[in-house]
């Protein structure tokens, strides 16, 4: 049975009144330091990543969130119950100013396939509680997950996120365009901050904080663990490798990419292995859920060379090695752009622009168990009569968030 989610969906004030074990109850609502909520991600059989960021002034133009230029101690707890009467893991970390006082706790020593609740405490304030689940190590018969992308803040309210938080899911996979980098103001009163195209680390931090401040997005993060990967708009529209779509000089663009990757890491529940080094980040990875599902998370931006490769040789070799070895019953490629062959005139920003490599991937998928491709955009078929190798599901945006249930088939 799944744990009760009323502590997540019933309002933040009640959560703030619950104190950490051994401390006096707090009556203040969990605003202030924890204005951006909490999140978890990349579950393993024995653990998960817990995230928060301290930001009492999340939209401060300097990108520092109203925090001082000094480390701040943050306590964390993981409990088996929503009242935190059975705390199973706890500890303390330092939120560092060079990481915008974000926290990434890699909890281990948990039971596989189990639901947990978690929270943070800093500066006398308690965060909202989040709910997460570790990956099973074997015997999984059913996995319910949603995938989504393209959550343009200025163009729509996040009602889809509110519905997502109400679903009975084990996991959310986000396929890119977590933010949009332009200065669009839209017509809904949700204009982008800052009101110009992003270029500096402060710019990207403010934009991520604006998106993370949405209560419905916070609820979706607090309800389930997420697996996240970027596409183009986290940096710049249609970027590829070291090349800007607008002709920005290489050195200038790499500096911008470094700022974007740093802010991305600071705002998502990612492991230390995904921490960027300047303009480079290893975001491709594989997450396994028992012997039922393998998620092969791809990066189709950073190593791309137009008309040659989408993945780059090392990532392609990594993927083919994964598919050639032991795999789960379902193999899910989590990626960003259309894979299915498109009709003439389709955008070269998709796999259409790298047909030879697309065919290589297709041929390897043909030998994998139950391959599925999930993509963050729309698609069309070039030849409907061609043999079916894998099924591609495409969600055009968060407004079309898709829920998938994978089960163990008989035989």
XYZ file of C-alpha atoms in Angstrom:
411
model
C 0.000 0.000 0.000
C 1.269 3.462 -0.861
C 1.717 5.919 2.018
C -0.808 8.644 2.704
C 0.012 11.820 0.768
C -2.079 14.226 2.819
C 1.037 15.623 4.475
C 2.245 16.629 1.019
C -0.986 17.947 -0.437
C -2.729 19.373 2.592
C -0.752 22.590 2.823
C 2.694 23.619 3.953
C 1.718 25.265 7.237
C 0.925 21.978 8.938
C 4.286 20.617 7.846
C 6.217 23.487 9.345
C 4.582 22.905 12.693
C 6.126 19.445 12.921
C 9.553 19.659 14.496
C 12.568 17.447 14.084
C 12.871 14.808 16.800
C 14.124 16.301 20.048
C 13.375 19.896 19.093
C 10.502 22.108 20.189
C 7.563 22.328 17.735
C 7.567 25.292 15.375
C 4.442 27.266 14.602
C 5.800 29.168 11.596
C 4.865 28.035 8.122
C 7.767 26.633 6.083
C 8.458 29.755 4.085
C 11.636 31.771 4.297
C 14.684 29.585 3.852
C 12.748 26.750 2.184
C 10.798 28.874 -0.304
C 11.805 26.589 -3.194
C 10.516 23.399 -1.624
C 12.162 19.982 -1.558
C 12.796 17.215 -4.066
C 14.286 13.746 -4.434
C 15.729 11.895 -7.377
C 17.779 9.146 -9.014
C 16.649 6.335 -6.671
C 18.836 3.278 -6.091
C 17.857 0.105 -4.207
C 19.515 1.392 -1.028
C 19.092 5.142 -1.322
C 18.076 8.327 -3.081
C 19.196 11.940 -3.542
C 17.471 14.561 -1.377
C 17.486 18.200 -2.508
C 16.634 21.648 -1.246
C 18.024 25.154 -1.628
C 18.058 27.868 1.025
C 16.645 31.023 -0.554
C 14.630 33.475 1.578
C 14.721 35.954 -1.347
C 14.661 33.573 -4.340
C 14.389 36.301 -7.003
C 17.178 38.530 -5.673
C 18.857 39.853 -8.853
C 22.342 38.758 -7.750
C 21.192 35.128 -7.824
C 22.223 34.493 -4.224
C 18.683 34.078 -2.924
C 19.144 36.513 -0.050
C 21.753 34.277 1.605
C 25.082 35.360 3.148
C 28.404 34.424 1.602
C 29.098 31.735 4.189
C 28.260 28.040 4.684
C 25.040 27.220 6.537
C 24.469 23.912 8.418
C 21.415 21.970 7.246
C 20.002 18.948 9.088
C 18.102 16.237 7.256
C 15.926 13.304 8.239
C 14.469 10.285 6.448
C 11.606 8.468 8.153
C 9.457 5.438 7.445
C 6.280 7.307 8.422
C 4.797 10.696 7.682
C 4.906 11.776 11.337
C 8.649 11.134 11.523
C 8.210 8.928 14.589
C 10.414 6.245 12.950
C 13.479 8.119 11.692
C 15.775 5.706 9.845
C 18.527 8.029 8.622
C 19.601 11.540 9.594
C 22.582 13.804 9.334
C 23.881 17.290 8.680
C 25.536 18.922 5.679
C 26.792 22.386 4.823
C 24.929 24.450 2.234
C 27.744 26.264 0.444
C 27.521 29.739 -1.106
C 29.363 28.592 -4.248
C 26.440 26.217 -4.871
C 23.809 28.892 -4.172
C 23.252 27.178 -0.782
C 21.745 24.148 -2.477
C 21.886 20.764 -0.764
C 22.286 17.359 -2.406
C 22.204 14.566 0.181
C 22.981 11.085 -1.172
C 21.233 8.908 1.403
C 22.202 5.230 1.578
C 21.372 2.302 3.839
C 17.641 2.324 3.056
C 15.429 -0.646 2.227
C 14.828 -1.418 -1.466
C 11.447 -0.656 -2.977
C 10.294 1.253 0.124
C 8.462 4.561 0.561
C 10.020 7.175 2.838
C 9.390 10.716 4.025
C 12.139 13.329 4.327
C 12.662 16.921 5.471
C 15.322 19.495 6.308
C 15.994 21.988 9.071
C 18.149 25.140 8.977
C 18.203 28.428 10.851
C 15.405 27.306 13.157
C 13.084 26.585 10.235
C 11.720 23.231 9.065
C 11.117 22.473 5.398
C 7.994 20.946 3.917
C 8.105 17.156 3.959
C 8.706 15.215 0.785
C 7.903 11.626 -0.098
C 10.225 9.347 -2.029
C 10.797 5.723 -2.897
C 13.914 3.626 -3.329
C 14.298 1.409 -6.382
C 13.538 -2.290 -5.890
C 16.412 -4.756 -6.165
C 14.339 -7.651 -7.572
C 10.835 -8.994 -8.002
C 9.196 -5.789 -9.222
C 5.989 -6.563 -11.096
C 4.710 -3.053 -11.822
C 6.192 0.422 -12.246
C 3.992 3.465 -12.771
C 5.790 6.566 -13.980
C 5.010 9.814 -15.761
C 7.196 11.678 -18.206
C 6.997 15.313 -19.196
C 9.008 18.201 -20.640
C 8.732 21.811 -21.829
C 7.263 23.626 -18.804
C 7.255 27.225 -20.089
C 6.481 29.338 -17.016
C 5.354 32.479 -18.852
C 2.963 30.653 -21.175
C 0.833 28.618 -18.778
C -0.131 27.853 -15.212
C 1.156 24.586 -13.774
C -2.201 22.892 -13.259
C -0.780 19.793 -14.949
C 1.752 19.552 -12.123
C -1.051 19.704 -9.568
C -2.762 16.768 -11.282
C 0.573 14.967 -11.561
C 1.057 15.198 -7.792
C -2.294 13.435 -7.310
C -1.366 10.435 -9.466
C -0.423 7.056 -8.001
C 3.114 6.952 -9.364
C 6.490 5.544 -8.429
C 8.564 7.982 -10.452
C 8.600 11.056 -12.700
C 10.980 11.340 -15.670
C 11.563 14.892 -16.920
C 13.024 15.010 -20.432
C 14.223 18.586 -20.725
C 13.316 22.260 -21.050
C 12.861 22.577 -17.293
C 13.244 26.329 -17.836
C 13.150 28.564 -20.908
C 16.017 30.974 -21.371
C 14.311 33.837 -23.207
C 12.860 37.013 -21.756
C 9.225 36.281 -22.683
C 6.645 37.999 -20.500
C 3.586 36.145 -21.838
C 0.073 37.403 -21.150
C -0.757 35.638 -17.858
C 1.080 37.806 -15.359
C 3.868 35.198 -15.096
C 6.534 37.073 -17.021
C 10.068 35.761 -16.890
C 12.568 37.049 -14.354
C 14.957 38.475 -15.274
C 13.115 39.996 -18.215
C 15.885 39.290 -20.727
C 17.655 36.301 -22.252
C 19.825 34.489 -19.746
C 23.594 34.809 -19.979
C 25.186 34.883 -16.522
C 25.138 32.523 -13.559
C 23.018 35.041 -11.628
C 20.529 35.134 -14.525
C 20.161 31.353 -14.623
C 19.853 31.078 -10.842
C 17.043 33.628 -10.729
C 15.170 31.928 -13.588
C 15.436 28.487 -11.982
C 14.305 29.952 -8.668
C 11.294 31.554 -10.357
C 10.229 28.215 -11.822
C 10.919 26.357 -8.561
C 8.794 28.859 -6.624
C 5.613 27.530 -8.275
C 3.587 25.650 -5.642
C 2.282 23.038 -8.088
C 5.762 22.212 -9.368
C 6.904 21.922 -5.739
C 4.039 19.512 -5.019
C 4.980 17.282 -7.962
C 8.593 17.180 -6.791
C 7.584 16.440 -3.202
C 5.296 13.565 -4.167
C 7.743 11.280 -6.023
C 11.421 10.896 -6.931
C 12.398 12.407 -10.283
C 14.896 11.462 -12.977
C 15.844 14.653 -14.818
C 17.822 15.449 -17.944
C 18.167 18.690 -19.909
C 17.419 19.581 -23.524
C 18.261 22.918 -25.148
C 16.345 25.664 -23.348
C 18.192 25.117 -20.071
C 21.081 26.767 -21.960
C 19.972 28.279 -25.289
C 17.498 27.335 -28.002
C 18.830 24.644 -30.385
C 22.384 24.621 -29.064
C 24.574 21.699 -30.101
C 27.961 20.859 -28.623
C 30.065 24.027 -28.492
C 27.902 25.747 -31.086
C 25.399 28.476 -30.316
C 22.319 28.730 -32.505
C 22.831 32.501 -32.703
C 26.507 32.515 -33.649
C 27.916 33.422 -30.234
C 31.710 32.919 -30.259
C 32.779 29.518 -28.900
C 34.551 30.791 -25.771
C 31.635 33.050 -24.855
C 29.127 30.266 -25.421
C 31.105 27.772 -23.304
C 31.121 30.302 -20.443
C 27.375 30.642 -20.788
C 26.979 26.851 -20.870
C 29.056 26.550 -17.695
C 26.753 29.014 -15.932
C 23.664 27.178 -17.151
C 24.956 23.752 -16.071
C 25.919 25.049 -12.640
C 22.437 26.493 -12.061
C 20.842 23.298 -13.405
C 22.781 21.190 -10.906
C 21.931 23.586 -8.076
C 18.185 23.201 -8.658
C 17.680 19.492 -9.413
C 18.076 16.366 -7.229
C 21.226 15.102 -8.947
C 24.126 13.033 -7.611
C 27.726 14.215 -7.249
C 28.518 12.267 -10.425
C 26.389 14.855 -12.279
C 28.118 17.869 -10.769
C 29.416 20.003 -13.679
C 33.034 20.914 -14.280
C 32.895 24.235 -16.063
C 31.030 23.766 -19.371
C 31.023 19.967 -19.057
C 28.589 17.697 -17.245
C 27.966 13.949 -17.414
C 24.192 13.765 -17.410
C 23.747 10.450 -19.269
C 23.258 7.564 -16.882
C 21.362 4.312 -16.366
C 18.894 3.647 -13.559
C 17.578 0.147 -12.935
C 14.316 -0.856 -11.261
C 14.658 -4.513 -10.326
C 14.601 -6.783 -13.349
C 11.565 -4.972 -14.771
C 12.818 -1.624 -16.169
C 16.129 -0.046 -17.199
C 16.093 3.693 -17.912
C 18.910 4.691 -20.270
C 18.980 8.491 -19.847
C 20.568 10.146 -22.895
C 22.214 13.500 -23.538
C 21.450 14.561 -27.118
C 22.945 18.060 -26.810
C 26.406 18.198 -25.275
C 28.241 15.812 -27.636
C 26.268 16.575 -30.778
C 27.889 17.369 -34.095
C 25.243 18.280 -36.690
C 24.922 15.791 -39.550
C 27.303 13.412 -37.775
C 26.364 12.399 -34.246
C 23.740 13.033 -31.572
C 25.430 11.095 -28.777
C 29.165 11.363 -29.404
C 31.336 8.213 -29.576
C 31.830 7.631 -25.803
C 28.118 7.949 -24.975
C 27.145 5.812 -27.964
C 29.573 3.081 -26.865
C 28.179 3.316 -23.327
C 24.610 2.874 -24.613
C 25.454 -0.036 -26.903
C 27.377 -1.751 -24.094
C 24.323 -1.389 -21.848
C 21.977 -2.825 -24.450
C 24.322 -5.719 -25.289
C 24.646 -6.894 -21.688
C 22.054 -8.129 -19.197
C 19.036 -5.833 -19.180
C 15.645 -5.634 -17.546
C 12.470 -6.798 -19.255
C 11.752 -3.236 -20.447
C 14.443 -0.913 -21.824
C 13.393 2.731 -21.846
C 15.468 5.317 -23.731
C 14.736 8.628 -22.011
C 15.742 11.367 -24.459
C 14.814 14.751 -25.837
C 14.167 14.926 -29.584
C 12.206 12.957 -32.210
C 13.766 9.595 -32.960
C 11.223 8.170 -35.403
C 12.058 8.918 -39.086
C 10.329 12.108 -40.120
C 8.915 13.276 -43.395
C 11.124 15.429 -45.658
C 11.514 18.961 -44.424
C 11.675 17.953 -40.760
C 13.946 19.859 -38.421
C 17.617 18.888 -38.420
C 17.530 19.566 -34.678
C 16.136 16.020 -34.276
C 17.577 12.559 -35.008
C 16.507 13.318 -38.598
C 19.770 15.264 -38.878
C 21.891 12.204 -37.965
C 20.286 9.340 -39.901
C 23.305 6.988 -39.839
C 23.598 7.082 -36.059
C 19.840 6.818 -35.670
C 19.948 3.618 -37.701
C 22.753 2.268 -35.516
C 20.708 2.876 -32.398
C 17.643 1.350 -34.049
C 19.602 -1.801 -34.928
C 20.833 -2.206 -31.351
C 17.330 -1.669 -29.995
C 16.111 -4.456 -32.265
C 18.058 -6.922 -30.098
C 17.059 -5.443 -26.724
C 14.191 -6.652 -24.576
C 10.976 -4.620 -25.035
C 12.533 -1.301 -26.119
C 10.557 1.912 -25.582
C 11.616 5.472 -26.422
C 10.190 8.395 -24.491
C 10.696 11.809 -26.058
C 9.880 15.379 -25.165
C 8.312 16.567 -28.419
C 5.990 15.695 -31.358
C 6.677 13.330 -34.254
C 5.456 11.821 -37.500
C 6.296 8.705 -39.540
C 8.305 8.671 -42.759
C 7.196 5.151 -43.750
C 4.261 3.722 -41.772
C 4.802 0.319 -43.425
C 8.361 -0.103 -42.094
C 9.055 -2.836 -39.492
C 8.417 -1.898 -35.868
C 11.585 -2.063 -33.745
C 10.544 0.021 -30.754
C 7.645 2.189 -29.700
C 8.221 5.931 -29.300
C 5.972 7.959 -27.015
C 6.222 11.721 -27.334
C 4.886 14.287 -24.906
C 4.667 17.734 -26.467
C 4.894 19.576 -23.132
C 3.896 19.397 -19.472
C 0.355 20.049 -20.710
C 0.515 16.593 -22.286
C 2.223 14.760 -19.429
C 1.978 11.027 -20.096
C 1.572 8.318 -17.469
C 2.962 4.878 -18.235
C 2.543 1.611 -16.351
C 5.050 -1.129 -17.151
C 4.232 -4.634 -15.935
C 5.790 -8.062 -16.008
C 4.151 -9.954 -18.828
C 3.513 -13.677 -18.478
C 5.951 -16.087 -20.103
